[in-house]
């Protein structure tokens, strides 16, 4: 398709690739398809049972063609799902069943680790869409991926065991199993699901929401194809892919050709605690294509931080690319055609079948951040300093002292994001691999669980110093009011969020347990039993700064001090800003202090 | 003789409608909104209408003051007093980023900066018990600090106050004592629901607009009384009813949406009068289109509402009419991007410079320009001929900025491009309607489309065809319909409280006593200026399956047993989601009371707006060439003046019905008749509809 390479940027009435439909019809059809995905998205959040879906947005809705190519995806859901898990599941489905054995009225589920490469909670459900005379032509698949609350395995919730060493400890697998066949539910599968989850009621409730979404979406696609005709819809999809591909190539062409590199590392895999996990990224930009090369990253890990090629390496490259190039464009198969991924098998982002994947998403925010770090020199005006980068899981579970009911309260951290060339870093937000994910309010936690949130406040001096300061992290203290268990998974404590273009690093995160009469005990990964009165201190990281802190406008530093984002000490030591008693900038002492610091920096 | 008057201050115009209770005659005036002082615009409208306020039996006002204060960030110097450890709740928010791939996502600035948030040692537990008493010394220090800051308004919001508002009440009352003249509000006065960020945000927003609204109401009061108004007056609230001035001054944040709400109220009244069980109220103006579902003569409420929109704005708890808004209006701009893709909206040319056709410097083509080029709007008859449209400018804009970039050439190119602009506008509006219907499990085929606003009647036919809606209804005065809706609105107060209990019989006495407390509270709020004996209460409950987040809010009527409540829940749930689980346990999330005090108002059947030819007179329409999308070409259409059409008149499309402020387009294959309330009822033909 050489025409794609042409940068005409102009579509006449009738495309260059054999399409003949009016561009307005193409746009109306595109709109129609996107709105189907978005409508199903709304319906899923409204009917799901598990908070991981309706609050955490751990789901995705999409439409793919008969070969698994992504037509469109809903705009809700978390960023990691932009990687086309649907296509991977559908290609596996065709491989397993053969196209001839996929019929109207079938519905499949798959969480097969070796193909999808995500933790087993993530279950893709898909329904084939048949259109035309007597519903004889396959158009594609309506798909809904959802995080199931529990699929068995060693721990409650299945994915949080820090010690899992193979996938079989993490739950049950379904490899493109027919949940419905020819319009009829398959009771054997329902029963199998029911007895393999700790929360059958919730899991089956979510499954119902997922199923209703697949079936309603399927019928809406049939209606749309019936209205415009198969050929018009197919052509509209081709045009949509071509436009997205052209946009992606144009975005890459705006980056100077070259080879860009960056590294970072993770603390450990939860098993070998003293062994760091190196992440070395090489990005090559050339001729309108971008290649993300992961050859330099660590090998497959013993612990459950692995992901498969599609769920790990490919997903990270796609997410980073979206952040760089096209944040507001809906993703489809065309969006990523000029993006290539190089990774040998057996790396921790391309783990082989059998590897534990429970916390597969934990390292991904750092991987994405590192890809962006590689590109920041080429795109300083578009990118930013590093962000806090860890999920910062601290999950409380146990029996409620009054009701005796089992509870599980999964909390994750919000931290600072990196500063950019024009503004202080935003936040506190969750990570680059989260999106419209809301936390659970303190009042809800206190009403439902035996917990008290003592405070949630800005962590002074956590934002990396810079001409523009990194976003601030938070300090939170939670008191257990009854005995309960705590699971913790915190990363990036040794590789703090980096400053760029001369900016300072942000503060690294930290989690500790405080018990009466004992010293605070730092816990980063693992489980611990809490007694009533024990407190959990959770400090999230701040974002990296941008540019030298000595170039920050002194009045902005004074304002930060007044608001408590920066201490007087740091104003003096890091920013070289001297304030009087009332917090007003003293001009001459500040100039002298900055000159001194500048000298010291150049000596160092 | 007496009159009922409604005045709606909008972005561009201040509209006044006066209804003469003796004759049923409605009169309308429009005058420019005066931004320096909105009261002047109101007085101008009253003067222009030559209305004698001595005879006014009731006056209602809608105002954009509250929302404008937020948008322009020119409210009071506000401080927050909150529980020790929680002053950052305004910055922390919920940690979410609604645009997932934006590295530079920032929310709108907070209303109260960190240095103006003061923490007090006090603590209420999650079950409402007191953990730590108020530190009285600290409270005195805080009062001093507030003086020093020069706070004009103070919001008091404590953690878990929804469970036990005692501390908030004590502190608010102490501060009122110590800081006379300062506007003081507390979170639980506004909302007794959990979620500390949302409730604190509501309290802060209320404080922020409080002093300005007080000032506005005070001056308005003096002016109106000077003009002879002897009766109290009311302000339109976002919950779909009007507030007394006293309540409005205490809860100004509940006045944030007034114009769109008026239209929804009007739509409800028509639905009741015409016995239409379900309809979609569709309002298309210059910048946006809005839609809401009306079922059994009532609309649904939604909370929270985001000032500045969900993506960037801050939340306010409290009932607001559930309206979905999309960026498609008459002024929506059509653009072709560098990849040859046409888009329409959300950018709008507004009224300045406005569409190219206005000749006020607008050069980009808009939906209005497309309508003009296609003959759907008459160049000479826009706003009753008060404003001539320039078709040549529209043609040029569409030809150069849409047709040519898309490669459309030759005869019919402009029509094709203009039709494309409308097609995309329709696609955007249709998704908004699909969203409000699919969320409720409704099938658009069972609904009527009730259209108003300047652009609603123009596009309702095509929208109905797209959505397979069989009938379109256009009320009288669609261009002034928000003001008409205000005329027929009642006084209304909504109040909700979080109530976390399982649905079983043992919890019903507690439910009843919470309802009683809510009812007493709304009754107090409603009794200003209303006859307390005529207040009508409706009990609502938000219930969910245990473990679910999203509850369903529905009227529980006088259900006295857990089984009855369960049956009602299951009926609503099954309709909305297509399934329900009779064995799964249910739980309450919140209880709410809606209280309505009926007000004197017009009878829709008696409304007239002008002289009309008698029923038997022969109407001779003009004709003009109009392009119809589902025909794919132009044809001659009959052109009627609405004032000529009496109830009972019917005709088949293609036709155009013109009136001041709007135009109704009836497609070929469609038919229309004038109904008993003088409404236009268009039956959509089957052609072009999918089954």
PDB file of C-alpha atoms in Angstrom, chain A residues 325-492:
ATOM      1  CA  UNK A 325       1.811  11.347  19.619  1.00  0.00           C
ATOM      2  CA  UNK A 326      -1.946  11.256  19.738  1.00  0.00           C
ATOM      3  CA  UNK A 327      -3.469  11.552  23.209  1.00  0.00           C
ATOM      4  CA  UNK A 328      -6.970  12.403  22.032  1.00  0.00           C
ATOM      5  CA  UNK A 329      -7.356  10.198  18.918  1.00  0.00           C
ATOM      6  CA  UNK A 330      -9.426   7.035  19.370  1.00  0.00           C
ATOM      7  CA  UNK A 331      -7.144   4.039  18.885  1.00  0.00           C
ATOM      8  CA  UNK A 332      -7.586   1.488  16.112  1.00  0.00           C
ATOM      9  CA  UNK A 333      -5.515  -0.902  14.029  1.00  0.00           C
ATOM     10  CA  UNK A 334      -4.135   1.955  11.929  1.00  0.00           C
ATOM     11  CA  UNK A 335      -2.874   3.930  14.917  1.00  0.00           C
ATOM     12  CA  UNK A 336       0.012   1.596  15.588  1.00  0.00           C
ATOM     13  CA  UNK A 337       1.009   0.342  12.136  1.00  0.00           C
ATOM     14  CA  UNK A 338       4.200   2.443  12.044  1.00  0.00           C
ATOM     15  CA  UNK A 339       5.179   1.286  15.544  1.00  0.00           C
ATOM     16  CA  UNK A 340       7.442  -1.766  15.794  1.00  0.00           C
ATOM     17  CA  UNK A 341       8.492  -3.717  18.843  1.00  0.00           C
ATOM     18  CA  UNK A 342      11.685  -5.735  19.174  1.00  0.00           C
ATOM     19  CA  UNK A 343      11.996  -8.130  22.092  1.00  0.00           C
ATOM     20  CA  UNK A 344      13.478 -11.603  22.336  1.00  0.00           C
ATOM     21  CA  UNK A 345      11.341 -14.251  24.020  1.00  0.00           C
ATOM     22  CA  UNK A 346      11.961 -14.863  27.699  1.00  0.00           C
ATOM     23  CA  UNK A 347      12.370 -11.259  28.841  1.00  0.00           C
ATOM     24  CA  UNK A 348      10.226 -10.079  31.722  1.00  0.00           C
ATOM     25  CA  UNK A 349       7.983  -8.260  29.228  1.00  0.00           C
ATOM     26  CA  UNK A 350       7.846 -11.295  26.919  1.00  0.00           C
ATOM     27  CA  UNK A 351       7.641 -14.094  29.449  1.00  0.00           C
ATOM     28  CA  UNK A 352       7.164 -17.648  28.283  1.00  0.00           C
ATOM     29  CA  UNK A 353       4.029 -19.643  29.046  1.00  0.00           C
ATOM     30  CA  UNK A 354       3.956 -20.787  32.650  1.00  0.00           C
ATOM     31  CA  UNK A 355       5.609 -17.691  34.109  1.00  0.00           C
ATOM     32  CA  UNK A 356       3.751 -16.042  37.008  1.00  0.00           C
ATOM     33  CA  UNK A 357       1.926 -12.891  35.801  1.00  0.00           C
ATOM     34  CA  UNK A 358      -0.106 -11.877  38.851  1.00  0.00           C
ATOM     35  CA  UNK A 359       1.257  -8.358  39.147  1.00  0.00           C
ATOM     36  CA  UNK A 360       2.025  -8.027  35.466  1.00  0.00           C
ATOM     37  CA  UNK A 361       0.903  -4.418  35.403  1.00  0.00           C
ATOM     38  CA  UNK A 362       3.029  -3.236  38.351  1.00  0.00           C
ATOM     39  CA  UNK A 363       6.223  -2.557  36.336  1.00  0.00           C
ATOM     40  CA  UNK A 364       4.499  -1.209  33.247  1.00  0.00           C
ATOM     41  CA  UNK A 365       4.139   2.415  34.372  1.00  0.00           C
ATOM     42  CA  UNK A 366       7.914   2.524  34.888  1.00  0.00           C
ATOM     43  CA  UNK A 367       8.537   0.896  31.505  1.00  0.00           C
ATOM     44  CA  UNK A 368       6.290   3.467  29.796  1.00  0.00           C
ATOM     45  CA  UNK A 369       7.975   6.245  31.758  1.00  0.00           C
ATOM     46  CA  UNK A 370      11.376   4.998  30.610  1.00  0.00           C
ATOM     47  CA  UNK A 371      10.327   5.010  26.950  1.00  0.00           C
ATOM     48  CA  UNK A 372       9.205   8.626  27.416  1.00  0.00           C
ATOM     49  CA  UNK A 373      12.495   9.382  29.182  1.00  0.00           C
ATOM     50  CA  UNK A 374      14.369   8.153  26.122  1.00  0.00           C
ATOM     51  CA  UNK A 375      12.417  10.591  23.978  1.00  0.00           C
ATOM     52  CA  UNK A 376      12.500  13.663  26.191  1.00  0.00           C
ATOM     53  CA  UNK A 377      15.715  15.005  24.672  1.00  0.00           C
ATOM     54  CA  UNK A 378      14.097  14.856  21.231  1.00  0.00           C
ATOM     55  CA  UNK A 379      10.733  16.226  22.353  1.00  0.00           C
ATOM     56  CA  UNK A 380      11.438  18.442  25.368  1.00  0.00           C
ATOM     57  CA  UNK A 381       8.414  20.612  24.721  1.00  0.00           C
ATOM     58  CA  UNK A 382       6.040  17.652  24.491  1.00  0.00           C
ATOM     59  CA  UNK A 383       7.229  15.405  27.338  1.00  0.00           C
ATOM     60  CA  UNK A 384       7.938  15.787  31.035  1.00  0.00           C
ATOM     61  CA  UNK A 385       9.950  14.574  34.010  1.00  0.00           C
ATOM     62  CA  UNK A 386       9.394  11.117  35.498  1.00  0.00           C
ATOM     63  CA  UNK A 387       6.288  10.382  37.538  1.00  0.00           C
ATOM     64  CA  UNK A 388       5.931   8.482  40.830  1.00  0.00           C
ATOM     65  CA  UNK A 389       5.451   5.345  38.792  1.00  0.00           C
ATOM     66  CA  UNK A 390       4.197   2.752  41.249  1.00  0.00           C
ATOM     67  CA  UNK A 391       0.786   1.273  41.866  1.00  0.00           C
ATOM     68  CA  UNK A 392       1.594   1.545  45.579  1.00  0.00           C
ATOM     69  CA  UNK A 393      -0.829  -1.168  46.544  1.00  0.00           C
ATOM     70  CA  UNK A 394      -1.798  -1.378  50.199  1.00  0.00           C
ATOM     71  CA  UNK A 395      -4.718  -3.736  50.534  1.00  0.00           C
ATOM     72  CA  UNK A 396      -6.493  -4.416  53.818  1.00  0.00           C
ATOM     73  CA  UNK A 397      -8.487  -7.582  54.287  1.00  0.00           C
ATOM     74  CA  UNK A 398     -10.093  -9.502  57.102  1.00  0.00           C
ATOM     75  CA  UNK A 399     -13.386 -10.015  58.830  1.00  0.00           C
ATOM     76  CA  UNK A 400     -15.391  -7.018  59.908  1.00  0.00           C
ATOM     77  CA  UNK A 401     -15.596  -7.118  63.725  1.00  0.00           C
ATOM     78  CA  UNK A 402     -19.317  -6.266  63.749  1.00  0.00           C
ATOM     79  CA  UNK A 403     -20.741  -8.179  60.805  1.00  0.00           C
ATOM     80  CA  UNK A 404     -18.208 -10.984  60.559  1.00  0.00           C
ATOM     81  CA  UNK A 405     -18.198 -10.464  56.787  1.00  0.00           C
ATOM     82  CA  UNK A 406     -15.051 -10.828  54.729  1.00  0.00           C
ATOM     83  CA  UNK A 407     -13.773  -7.491  53.445  1.00  0.00           C
ATOM     84  CA  UNK A 408     -11.071  -6.542  51.001  1.00  0.00           C
ATOM     85  CA  UNK A 409     -10.117  -2.895  50.551  1.00  0.00           C
ATOM     86  CA  UNK A 410      -7.648  -2.355  47.733  1.00  0.00           C
ATOM     87  CA  UNK A 411      -5.957   1.034  47.932  1.00  0.00           C
ATOM     88  CA  UNK A 412      -3.402   2.344  45.461  1.00  0.00           C
ATOM     89  CA  UNK A 413      -1.251   5.459  45.594  1.00  0.00           C
ATOM     90  CA  UNK A 414      -1.588   8.848  44.009  1.00  0.00           C
ATOM     91  CA  UNK A 415       1.659  10.653  43.508  1.00  0.00           C
ATOM     92  CA  UNK A 416       3.231  13.552  41.689  1.00  0.00           C
ATOM     93  CA  UNK A 417       3.803  13.694  37.950  1.00  0.00           C
ATOM     94  CA  UNK A 418       6.743  15.223  36.134  1.00  0.00           C
ATOM     95  CA  UNK A 419       7.057  18.912  35.375  1.00  0.00           C
ATOM     96  CA  UNK A 420       7.051  20.012  31.745  1.00  0.00           C
ATOM     97  CA  UNK A 421       8.757  22.800  29.832  1.00  0.00           C
ATOM     98  CA  UNK A 422       5.969  25.220  30.682  1.00  0.00           C
ATOM     99  CA  UNK A 423       4.304  24.141  33.905  1.00  0.00           C
ATOM    100  CA  UNK A 424       4.750  22.532  37.309  1.00  0.00           C
ATOM    101  CA  UNK A 425       3.991  18.828  37.347  1.00  0.00           C
ATOM    102  CA  UNK A 426       0.359  17.789  37.746  1.00  0.00           C
ATOM    103  CA  UNK A 427      -1.172  15.447  40.258  1.00  0.00           C
ATOM    104  CA  UNK A 428      -1.496  13.793  42.573  1.00  0.00           C
ATOM    105  CA  UNK A 429      -2.746  11.138  40.200  1.00  0.00           C
ATOM    106  CA  UNK A 430      -2.343   7.401  39.848  1.00  0.00           C
ATOM    107  CA  UNK A 431       0.175   6.163  37.284  1.00  0.00           C
ATOM    108  CA  UNK A 432       0.694   6.517  33.548  1.00  0.00           C
ATOM    109  CA  UNK A 433      -1.014   3.173  33.138  1.00  0.00           C
ATOM    110  CA  UNK A 434      -4.167   4.388  34.890  1.00  0.00           C
ATOM    111  CA  UNK A 435      -6.789   6.712  33.498  1.00  0.00           C
ATOM    112  CA  UNK A 436     -10.173   7.670  34.819  1.00  0.00           C
ATOM    113  CA  UNK A 437      -9.639   5.542  37.902  1.00  0.00           C
ATOM    114  CA  UNK A 438     -11.118   7.010  41.058  1.00  0.00           C
ATOM    115  CA  UNK A 439      -9.948   6.257  44.565  1.00  0.00           C
ATOM    116  CA  UNK A 440     -12.231   5.113  47.341  1.00  0.00           C
ATOM    117  CA  UNK A 441     -13.166   8.085  49.568  1.00  0.00           C
ATOM    118  CA  UNK A 442     -12.010   8.022  53.195  1.00  0.00           C
ATOM    119  CA  UNK A 443     -15.645   8.198  54.314  1.00  0.00           C
ATOM    120  CA  UNK A 444     -16.510   5.083  52.339  1.00  0.00           C
ATOM    121  CA  UNK A 445     -13.548   3.179  53.769  1.00  0.00           C
ATOM    122  CA  UNK A 446     -14.394   4.234  57.307  1.00  0.00           C
ATOM    123  CA  UNK A 447     -18.057   3.312  56.883  1.00  0.00           C
ATOM    124  CA  UNK A 448     -17.389  -0.123  55.410  1.00  0.00           C
ATOM    125  CA  UNK A 449     -14.122  -1.312  56.924  1.00  0.00           C
ATOM    126  CA  UNK A 450     -12.583  -1.190  60.415  1.00  0.00           C
ATOM    127  CA  UNK A 451     -10.139   1.523  59.336  1.00  0.00           C
ATOM    128  CA  UNK A 452      -9.578   5.171  60.145  1.00  0.00           C
ATOM    129  CA  UNK A 453      -7.745   7.517  57.795  1.00  0.00           C
ATOM    130  CA  UNK A 454      -5.846   9.894  60.076  1.00  0.00           C
ATOM    131  CA  UNK A 455      -4.766  12.245  57.318  1.00  0.00           C
ATOM    132  CA  UNK A 456      -4.053  12.541  53.644  1.00  0.00           C
ATOM    133  CA  UNK A 457      -1.807  15.498  53.067  1.00  0.00           C
ATOM    134  CA  UNK A 458       0.723  16.982  50.734  1.00  0.00           C
ATOM    135  CA  UNK A 459       4.218  15.619  51.247  1.00  0.00           C
ATOM    136  CA  UNK A 460       6.368  18.727  51.538  1.00  0.00           C
ATOM    137  CA  UNK A 461       9.486  18.761  49.324  1.00  0.00           C
ATOM    138  CA  UNK A 462       8.431  15.633  47.440  1.00  0.00           C
ATOM    139  CA  UNK A 463       8.151  17.379  44.061  1.00  0.00           C
ATOM    140  CA  UNK A 464      11.532  17.404  42.284  1.00  0.00           C
ATOM    141  CA  UNK A 465      13.037  20.893  42.207  1.00  0.00           C
ATOM    142  CA  UNK A 466      13.232  22.615  38.870  1.00  0.00           C
ATOM    143  CA  UNK A 467      12.488  25.713  36.886  1.00  0.00           C
ATOM    144  CA  UNK A 468       9.161  23.950  36.891  1.00  0.00           C
ATOM    145  CA  UNK A 469       8.633  21.827  39.971  1.00  0.00           C
ATOM    146  CA  UNK A 470       7.524  18.205  39.908  1.00  0.00           C
ATOM    147  CA  UNK A 471       4.007  17.448  41.177  1.00  0.00           C
ATOM    148  CA  UNK A 472       3.802  16.648  44.878  1.00  0.00           C
ATOM    149  CA  UNK A 473       3.259  13.254  46.487  1.00  0.00           C
ATOM    150  CA  UNK A 474       1.043  12.527  49.481  1.00  0.00           C
ATOM    151  CA  UNK A 475       1.412  11.242  53.010  1.00  0.00           C
ATOM    152  CA  UNK A 476      -1.367   9.065  54.285  1.00  0.00           C
ATOM    153  CA  UNK A 477      -1.781   7.343  57.627  1.00  0.00           C
ATOM    154  CA  UNK A 478      -4.375   4.628  58.133  1.00  0.00           C
ATOM    155  CA  UNK A 479      -5.133   3.099  61.522  1.00  0.00           C
ATOM    156  CA  UNK A 480      -6.465  -0.442  61.785  1.00  0.00           C
ATOM    157  CA  UNK A 481      -9.383  -0.449  64.243  1.00  0.00           C
ATOM    158  CA  UNK A 482      -9.508  -4.257  64.317  1.00  0.00           C
ATOM    159  CA  UNK A 483      -7.039  -7.006  63.477  1.00  0.00           C
ATOM    160  CA  UNK A 484      -6.647  -7.437  59.714  1.00  0.00           C
ATOM    161  CA  UNK A 485      -4.183  -8.455  57.041  1.00  0.00           C
ATOM    162  CA  UNK A 486      -2.234  -6.025  54.937  1.00  0.00           C
ATOM    163  CA  UNK A 487      -0.739  -6.749  51.537  1.00  0.00           C
ATOM    164  CA  UNK A 488       1.759  -4.248  50.224  1.00  0.00           C
ATOM    165  CA  UNK A 489       3.390  -3.830  46.858  1.00  0.00           C
ATOM    166  CA  UNK A 490       5.423  -0.662  46.394  1.00  0.00           C
ATOM    167  CA  UNK A 491       8.057  -0.069  43.725  1.00  0.00           C
ATOM    168  CA  UNK A 492      10.438   2.683  42.628  1.00  0.00           C
TER     169      UNK A 492
END
